[in-house]
Short mmCIF file of C-alpha atoms and ligand atoms in Angstrom, two decimals:
data_model
loop_
_atom_site.label_atom_id
_atom_site.label_comp_id
_atom_site.label_asym_id
_atom_site.label_seq_id
_atom_site.Cartn_x
_atom_site.Cartn_y
_atom_site.Cartn_z
CA MET A 11 0.00 0.00 0.00
CA PRO A 12 -0.59 2.34 -1.66
CA GLY A 13 -1.07 0.16 -4.74
CA ALA A 14 -3.31 0.33 -7.77
CA MET A 15 -6.40 2.47 -7.32
CA SER A 16 -8.69 -0.56 -7.73
CA ASP A 17 -6.84 -2.45 -4.96
CA ILE A 18 -7.15 0.53 -2.65
CA LEU A 19 -10.85 0.84 -3.41
CA ASP A 20 -11.33 -2.87 -2.69
CA PHE A 21 -9.46 -2.52 0.61
CA TYR A 22 -11.59 0.53 1.53
CA THR A 23 -14.87 -1.20 0.76
CA ASP A 24 -14.19 -4.84 1.69
CA ALA A 25 -11.51 -5.10 4.39
CA PRO A 26 -12.80 -5.84 7.88
CA LEU A 27 -12.94 -2.60 9.89
CA LEU A 28 -10.22 -3.59 12.34
CA GLU A 29 -7.91 -4.80 9.59
CA LEU A 30 -8.22 -1.43 7.89
CA GLY A 31 -7.59 0.29 11.21
CA ALA A 32 -4.54 -1.89 11.96
CA GLU A 33 -2.94 -1.07 8.61
CA ALA A 34 -3.59 2.66 9.11
CA ASP A 35 -2.20 2.42 12.65
CA ARG A 36 0.92 0.74 11.27
CA VAL A 37 1.48 3.66 8.83
CA ARG A 38 0.84 6.15 11.63
CA ARG A 39 3.33 4.47 13.97
CA GLU A 40 5.98 4.42 11.26
CA LYS A 41 5.63 8.18 10.94
CA HIS A 42 5.05 8.95 14.61
CA PRO A 43 6.71 6.27 16.71
CA ASP A 44 6.77 8.42 19.84
CA ASP A 45 3.11 7.97 20.92
CA VAL A 46 2.52 11.72 21.06
CA VAL A 47 -0.85 13.11 20.00
CA THR A 48 -0.79 16.82 19.31
CA PHE A 49 -3.45 19.52 19.22
CA ILE A 50 -3.52 23.26 18.70
CA VAL A 51 -5.43 25.94 20.55
CA ASP A 52 -6.81 28.41 18.05
CA ARG A 53 -9.85 30.37 17.06
CA ASN A 54 -11.87 30.19 13.89
CA ILE A 55 -12.65 33.75 12.82
CA ASN A 56 -15.16 33.94 9.99
CA TYR A 57 -14.63 37.55 8.97
CA THR A 58 -17.75 37.68 6.76
CA ASN A 59 -20.71 35.38 6.12
CA VAL A 60 -21.76 37.23 2.96
CA CYS A 61 -21.21 34.90 0.04
CA VAL A 62 -22.19 34.52 -3.60
CA ALA A 63 -20.89 30.97 -4.07
CA ASP A 64 -24.19 29.32 -3.03
CA CYS A 65 -22.72 25.95 -2.06
CA GLY A 66 -25.57 23.49 -1.59
CA PHE A 67 -24.08 22.05 1.61
CA CYS A 68 -23.46 25.35 3.43
CA ALA A 69 -25.65 26.43 6.34
CA PHE A 70 -23.38 29.35 7.25
CA TYR A 71 -23.53 31.91 4.46
CA ARG A 72 -26.02 34.70 3.69
CA ARG A 73 -26.60 36.24 0.28
CA PRO A 74 -25.66 39.94 -0.18
CA LYS A 75 -28.20 42.32 1.41
CA HIS A 76 -29.57 39.59 3.70
CA PRO A 77 -30.31 41.16 7.12
CA GLN A 78 -28.16 38.57 8.87
CA GLY A 79 -25.14 39.25 6.66
CA TYR A 80 -22.08 40.63 8.48
CA THR A 81 -18.46 41.65 7.98
CA LEU A 82 -16.37 42.02 11.12
CA SER A 83 -14.41 45.22 11.74
CA TYR A 84 -10.64 45.15 12.31
CA GLU A 85 -11.29 46.03 15.95
CA GLN A 86 -13.71 43.12 16.40
CA ILE A 87 -11.16 40.76 14.86
CA GLY A 88 -8.40 42.25 17.06
CA GLN A 89 -10.54 41.69 20.15
CA LYS A 90 -11.16 38.06 19.21
CA ILE A 91 -7.38 37.58 18.80
CA GLU A 92 -6.68 39.04 22.25
CA GLU A 93 -9.33 36.71 23.76
CA THR A 94 -7.69 33.81 21.91
CA LYS A 95 -4.25 34.63 23.27
CA ALA A 96 -5.60 34.99 26.80
CA LEU A 97 -6.88 31.41 26.50
CA GLY A 98 -3.51 30.11 25.28
CA GLY A 99 -4.32 30.26 21.54
CA VAL A 100 -1.38 30.43 19.14
CA GLN A 101 -3.10 31.00 15.81
CA ILE A 102 -6.25 32.17 14.12
CA LEU A 103 -7.95 30.31 11.31
CA MET A 104 -9.44 33.11 9.26
CA GLN A 105 -11.87 32.24 6.48
CA GLY A 106 -14.98 33.86 5.10
CA GLY A 107 -17.59 33.90 2.39
CA HIS A 108 -17.00 35.11 -1.13
CA ASN A 109 -18.05 38.67 -0.42
CA PRO A 110 -18.08 40.83 -3.59
CA TYR A 111 -18.27 44.11 -1.62
CA ILE A 112 -14.86 43.85 0.06
CA LYS A 113 -11.86 45.43 -1.68
CA PHE A 114 -8.49 43.64 -1.85
CA GLU A 115 -6.89 46.45 0.15
CA TRP A 116 -9.23 45.57 3.03
CA TYR A 117 -7.63 42.10 3.31
CA LEU A 118 -4.09 43.42 2.99
CA ASN A 119 -4.68 46.12 5.58
CA LEU A 120 -6.35 43.60 7.88
CA LEU A 121 -3.29 41.33 7.75
CA ARG A 122 -0.97 44.29 8.41
CA TYR A 123 -3.24 45.50 11.25
CA ILE A 124 -3.16 42.06 12.90
CA LYS A 125 0.61 41.71 12.61
CA GLU A 126 1.16 45.21 13.99
CA HIS A 127 -1.38 45.30 16.82
CA HIS A 128 -2.25 41.66 17.66
CA PRO A 129 0.62 39.49 16.35
CA ILE A 130 -0.31 35.84 15.97
CA HIS A 131 0.07 33.10 13.33
CA ILE A 132 -2.51 33.73 10.60
CA HIS A 133 -3.74 30.57 8.90
CA GLY A 134 -6.15 32.04 6.41
CA PHE A 135 -7.90 32.28 3.06
CA SER A 136 -8.63 28.91 1.48
CA PRO A 137 -7.88 28.26 -2.22
CA SER A 138 -11.55 28.97 -3.01
CA GLU A 139 -11.24 32.44 -1.48
CA ILE A 140 -7.91 33.04 -3.25
CA ASP A 141 -9.50 32.01 -6.56
CA PHE A 142 -12.42 34.37 -5.84
CA PHE A 143 -9.99 37.23 -5.12
CA ALA A 144 -8.08 36.52 -8.33
CA LYS A 145 -11.27 36.72 -10.40
CA LEU A 146 -12.80 39.69 -8.60
CA TYR A 147 -9.65 41.80 -8.54
CA ARG A 148 -8.44 40.59 -11.97
CA MET A 149 -5.12 39.32 -10.70
CA ASP A 150 -3.38 36.01 -11.15
CA ALA A 151 -3.44 33.65 -8.19
CA ARG A 152 0.32 33.81 -7.64
CA THR A 153 0.21 37.59 -7.27
CA VAL A 154 -2.74 37.32 -4.86
CA ILE A 155 -0.80 34.84 -2.73
CA ARG A 156 2.39 36.91 -2.82
CA GLU A 157 0.56 40.06 -1.74
CA LEU A 158 -1.29 38.29 1.06
CA GLN A 159 1.96 36.70 2.21
CA ALA A 160 3.82 40.03 2.12
CA ALA A 161 1.04 41.60 4.21
CA GLY A 162 1.27 38.91 6.90
CA LEU A 163 -0.43 35.68 5.84
CA ASP A 164 1.51 32.73 7.31
CA SER A 165 -0.19 29.61 5.95
CA VAL A 166 -3.23 28.53 3.93
CA PRO A 167 -6.03 26.28 5.22
CA GLY A 168 -7.45 23.48 3.10
CA GLY A 169 -11.01 24.80 3.23
CA GLY A 170 -13.34 24.37 0.28
CA GLY A 171 -11.70 21.13 -0.83
CA GLU A 172 -14.84 19.00 -0.38
CA ILE A 173 -14.37 16.31 -3.04
CA LEU A 174 -11.70 17.20 -5.59
CA VAL A 175 -13.49 15.59 -8.51
CA GLN A 176 -15.17 17.96 -10.94
CA ARG A 177 -18.34 15.88 -11.39
CA VAL A 178 -19.05 16.20 -7.68
CA ARG A 179 -18.13 19.88 -7.46
CA ASP A 180 -20.52 20.58 -10.33
CA LEU A 181 -23.30 19.04 -8.23
CA VAL A 182 -22.73 20.98 -5.00
CA ALA A 183 -20.38 23.92 -5.49
CA LYS A 184 -20.51 24.90 -9.14
CA LYS A 185 -19.50 28.52 -8.60
CA LYS A 186 -16.43 27.77 -6.54
CA ALA A 187 -12.87 26.94 -7.63
CA GLY A 188 -12.95 23.66 -9.55
CA ALA A 189 -10.90 20.61 -8.60
CA ASP A 190 -7.94 21.43 -10.86
CA ARG A 191 -7.92 25.07 -9.84
CA TRP A 192 -8.11 24.27 -6.10
CA LEU A 193 -5.07 22.01 -6.37
CA GLU A 194 -3.25 24.47 -8.66
CA ILE A 195 -3.63 27.23 -6.05
CA MET A 196 -2.31 24.93 -3.34
CA GLU A 197 0.66 24.09 -5.52
CA ILE A 198 1.37 27.78 -6.13
CA ALA A 199 1.15 28.46 -2.39
CA HIS A 200 3.67 25.68 -1.77
CA GLN A 201 5.96 27.09 -4.46
CA GLU A 202 5.76 30.46 -2.73
CA GLY A 203 7.00 28.87 0.47
CA MET A 204 3.69 28.52 2.30
CA LYS A 205 2.65 25.40 4.13
CA THR A 206 -1.00 24.40 3.82
CA THR A 207 -3.43 21.82 5.10
CA VAL A 208 -5.76 19.76 2.92
CA THR A 209 -9.29 18.56 3.62
CA MET A 210 -11.99 16.26 2.33
CA MET A 211 -15.68 16.64 3.13
CA TYR A 212 -17.47 13.51 2.02
CA GLY A 213 -21.08 12.33 1.86
CA ILE A 214 -22.10 14.97 -0.70
CA GLY A 215 -23.10 12.66 -3.54
CA GLU A 216 -19.71 11.24 -4.49
CA THR A 217 -18.94 7.58 -5.11
CA LEU A 218 -16.39 5.75 -2.98
CA ALA A 219 -14.10 5.64 -6.02
CA GLU A 220 -14.30 9.44 -6.18
CA ARG A 221 -13.13 9.67 -2.57
CA ILE A 222 -10.11 7.58 -3.51
CA GLU A 223 -9.56 9.77 -6.57
CA HIS A 224 -9.53 12.81 -4.25
CA LEU A 225 -6.86 11.20 -2.10
CA GLU A 226 -4.78 10.20 -5.13
CA ARG A 227 -4.86 13.74 -6.47
CA VAL A 228 -3.69 15.15 -3.13
CA ARG A 229 -0.93 12.55 -3.00
CA GLU A 230 0.23 13.53 -6.48
CA VAL A 231 0.55 17.24 -5.60
CA GLN A 232 2.30 16.35 -2.36
CA SER A 233 4.83 14.22 -4.22
CA ARG A 234 5.85 17.35 -6.16
CA THR A 235 5.73 19.98 -3.41
CA GLY A 236 5.76 18.42 0.06
CA GLY A 237 3.73 21.45 1.15
CA PHE A 238 0.76 19.77 2.86
CA THR A 239 1.32 19.49 6.59
CA ALA A 240 -1.89 17.68 7.46
CA PHE A 241 -5.03 16.05 6.10
CA ILE A 242 -8.43 16.42 7.75
CA CYS A 243 -11.66 14.76 6.65
CA TRP A 244 -15.21 14.87 7.95
CA PRO A 245 -18.69 13.97 6.72
CA LEU A 246 -21.28 16.47 5.50
CA GLN A 247 -23.34 17.94 8.33
CA PRO A 248 -26.64 18.12 6.43
CA GLU A 249 -28.89 20.03 8.87
CA ASN A 250 -29.97 23.54 7.77
CA THR A 251 -28.09 23.31 4.46
CA PRO A 252 -29.80 24.88 1.41
CA THR A 253 -30.05 21.75 -0.76
CA MET A 254 -28.60 18.81 1.17
CA SER A 255 -30.71 18.46 4.30
CA HIS A 256 -32.20 15.28 2.75
CA GLN A 257 -28.76 13.63 2.61
CA PRO A 258 -28.42 10.86 5.17
CA LYS A 259 -25.76 11.56 7.80
CA THR A 260 -22.92 9.08 7.42
CA ASP A 261 -22.00 7.07 10.50
CA ALA A 262 -18.96 6.61 12.71
CA VAL A 263 -17.85 3.37 11.02
CA GLU A 264 -17.74 5.11 7.66
CA TYR A 265 -15.71 7.91 9.22
CA LEU A 266 -13.21 5.46 10.70
CA ARG A 267 -12.90 3.57 7.41
CA THR A 268 -12.34 6.87 5.60
CA VAL A 269 -9.62 8.25 7.90
CA ALA A 270 -7.92 4.85 7.82
CA ILE A 271 -7.82 4.66 4.02
CA ALA A 272 -6.65 8.29 3.91
CA ARG A 273 -3.76 7.44 6.23
CA ILE A 274 -2.82 4.52 3.99
CA VAL A 275 -3.05 6.39 0.66
CA LEU A 276 -1.53 9.66 1.88
CA ASP A 277 1.68 8.09 3.09
CA ASN A 278 3.53 11.25 2.00
CA VAL A 279 1.44 13.62 4.17
CA PRO A 280 2.92 13.75 7.66
CA ASN A 281 -0.13 14.36 9.86
CA LEU A 282 -3.77 13.26 10.01
CA GLN A 283 -6.23 15.11 12.24
CA ALA A 284 -9.17 13.49 14.00
CA SER A 285 -12.31 15.55 13.45
CA TRP A 286 -13.86 15.35 16.91
CA VAL A 287 -15.74 18.61 16.26
CA THR A 288 -17.99 16.75 13.81
CA MET A 289 -17.73 13.16 15.08
CA GLY A 290 -17.70 13.72 18.84
CA LEU A 291 -14.92 13.18 21.33
CA LYS A 292 -15.26 9.40 21.68
CA ILE A 293 -15.00 8.71 17.95
CA GLY A 294 -12.15 11.20 17.91
CA GLN A 295 -10.37 8.98 20.44
CA VAL A 296 -10.98 5.86 18.38
CA ALA A 297 -9.65 7.67 15.28
CA LEU A 298 -6.28 7.86 17.06
CA ARG A 299 -6.11 4.09 16.48
CA PHE A 300 -7.24 4.46 12.87
CA GLY A 301 -4.35 6.55 11.60
CA CYS A 302 -4.76 9.96 13.23
CA ASN A 303 -1.87 11.45 15.21
CA ASP A 304 -3.40 14.85 15.90
CA PHE A 305 -6.54 15.91 17.71
CA GLY A 306 -6.97 19.00 15.53
CA SER A 307 -7.83 22.15 17.28
CA LEU A 308 -9.43 23.23 20.48
CA MET A 309 -11.52 25.75 18.60
CA ILE A 310 -12.45 28.67 20.74
CA GLU A 311 -15.06 29.70 18.17
CA GLU A 312 -16.58 27.69 15.39
CA ASN A 313 -19.42 28.99 13.22
CA VAL A 314 -19.65 26.84 10.14
CA VAL A 315 -20.23 23.39 11.61
CA SER A 316 -22.38 24.80 14.43
CA ALA A 317 -24.62 26.47 11.80
CA ALA A 318 -25.52 22.90 10.82
CA ASN A 319 -26.40 22.04 14.44
CA THR A 320 -23.25 20.01 15.05
CA THR A 321 -21.38 21.34 18.04
CA HIS A 322 -18.96 19.33 20.12
CA ARG A 323 -16.98 21.37 22.61
CA THR A 324 -14.29 20.62 25.13
CA THR A 325 -11.49 22.13 27.22
CA ILE A 326 -7.70 21.72 27.18
CA GLY A 327 -7.85 19.58 30.32
CA GLU A 328 -10.46 17.31 28.76
CA LEU A 329 -8.44 16.95 25.55
CA ASP A 330 -5.36 16.01 27.59
CA ARG A 331 -7.38 13.39 29.44
CA LEU A 332 -8.98 11.95 26.30
CA ILE A 333 -5.59 11.60 24.61
CA ARG A 334 -4.07 9.92 27.70
CA ASP A 335 -7.09 7.60 28.02
CA ALA A 336 -6.56 6.54 24.39
CA GLY A 337 -2.99 5.53 25.29
CA PHE A 338 -1.01 8.51 24.01
CA ARG A 339 0.85 11.50 25.41
CA PRO A 340 -0.78 14.89 24.69
CA ALA A 341 1.23 17.86 23.46
CA ARG A 342 0.20 21.31 22.34
CA ARG A 343 1.59 22.38 19.00
CA ARG A 344 1.91 25.27 16.60
CA GLN A 345 0.60 25.34 13.03
CA ASP A 346 3.86 23.82 11.72
CA TYR A 347 3.47 20.92 14.19
CA SER A 348 6.39 22.02 16.33
CA ILE A 349 5.66 21.21 19.98
CA ILE A 350 5.09 24.04 22.46
CA PRO A 351 7.16 23.27 25.57
CA ALA A 352 5.17 22.76 28.76
CA ASP A 353 6.83 25.80 30.37
CA HIS A 354 5.97 28.14 27.46
CA PRO A 355 3.67 31.07 28.46
CA ALA A 356 1.02 29.94 25.90
CA THR A 357 0.54 26.68 27.80
CA ALA A 358 0.01 28.46 31.10
CA SER A 359 -3.55 29.48 30.16
CA ALA A 360 -6.40 27.02 30.03
CA ALA A 361 -9.40 27.28 27.74
S1 SF4 B 12 -18.94 26.96 1.88
FE1 SF4 B 12 -17.88 28.93 1.78
S2 SF4 B 12 -17.95 29.46 -0.38
FE2 SF4 B 12 -19.55 27.91 -0.09
S3 SF4 B 12 -21.44 29.08 0.37
FE3 SF4 B 12 -20.46 28.59 2.35
S4 SF4 B 12 -19.26 30.40 2.82
FE4 SF4 B 12 -19.71 30.47 0.62
#
């Protein structure tokens, strides 16, 4: 493993659950023999919910002129960063809707404002947003990335990846960056020296073979760039979504099978995060034996998944305990997966 795509698909669909888990655990232990499970304390800041992309699975966005539409001010964002730091947070994950009313200078000045007044690692602007900026401001994606980076952007999140197969994207997110474009923007970001994460949201009408195709495409880019630090997958949260509330919610077994096959296929991506925010803490623990070596983030604020009525919350102490109970040693990390020493000031606060 990984072998031919058809063999991988057969293993994904037919292998007994625990056999799949054992193989994923073997890959994980090869990469992370030290039994450490990391997590990061951060805050998800959704700077605007105004969006014209109309993704069928999204319960978060509002169309322009909707009374519930918002764009946060710099001061509001600065305040959220200070609250994050007070709770031991070391980064912000900053993503938003495709808002046609915001000028490019607003983003650049926001990044400069944060770095000057509230310095923190900024993990922000998914490839879909970068593609939207490039189209709206008539720039090429490389220039957009360079300007964001020069203004203070540190790394790029893998948001908006969903399933990187065009047939599926045409069904659920037609107006957003296509599969090729999403991966192209990630590759450019890597070439420009940025590390990024990569995601997969499944259960949106794709076949199992298309999930494997998604993983293969990620693996291919990673083999050229080495720029993906981590892979995160989760199932669609169908409640309150515009067109997908009829979709059945996939179960925990399917989640475990999916993280396991991802760990096996993506043997060139160093880290796999357990998505306890969507799956719950107990399945998150089990995922640590199905290939995951990271417990993701203790998100101080999360708007997108909670808009679909899925909200699992916890504290740093509880995360430590859950990781120990699963047989591992917990450690807090930064975005680049470096470990924050226990005597560092950031670890003195408890969220
Ligand atoms: S997922 Fe993102 S791009 Fe799609 S509608 Fe929601 S906010 Fe807009």
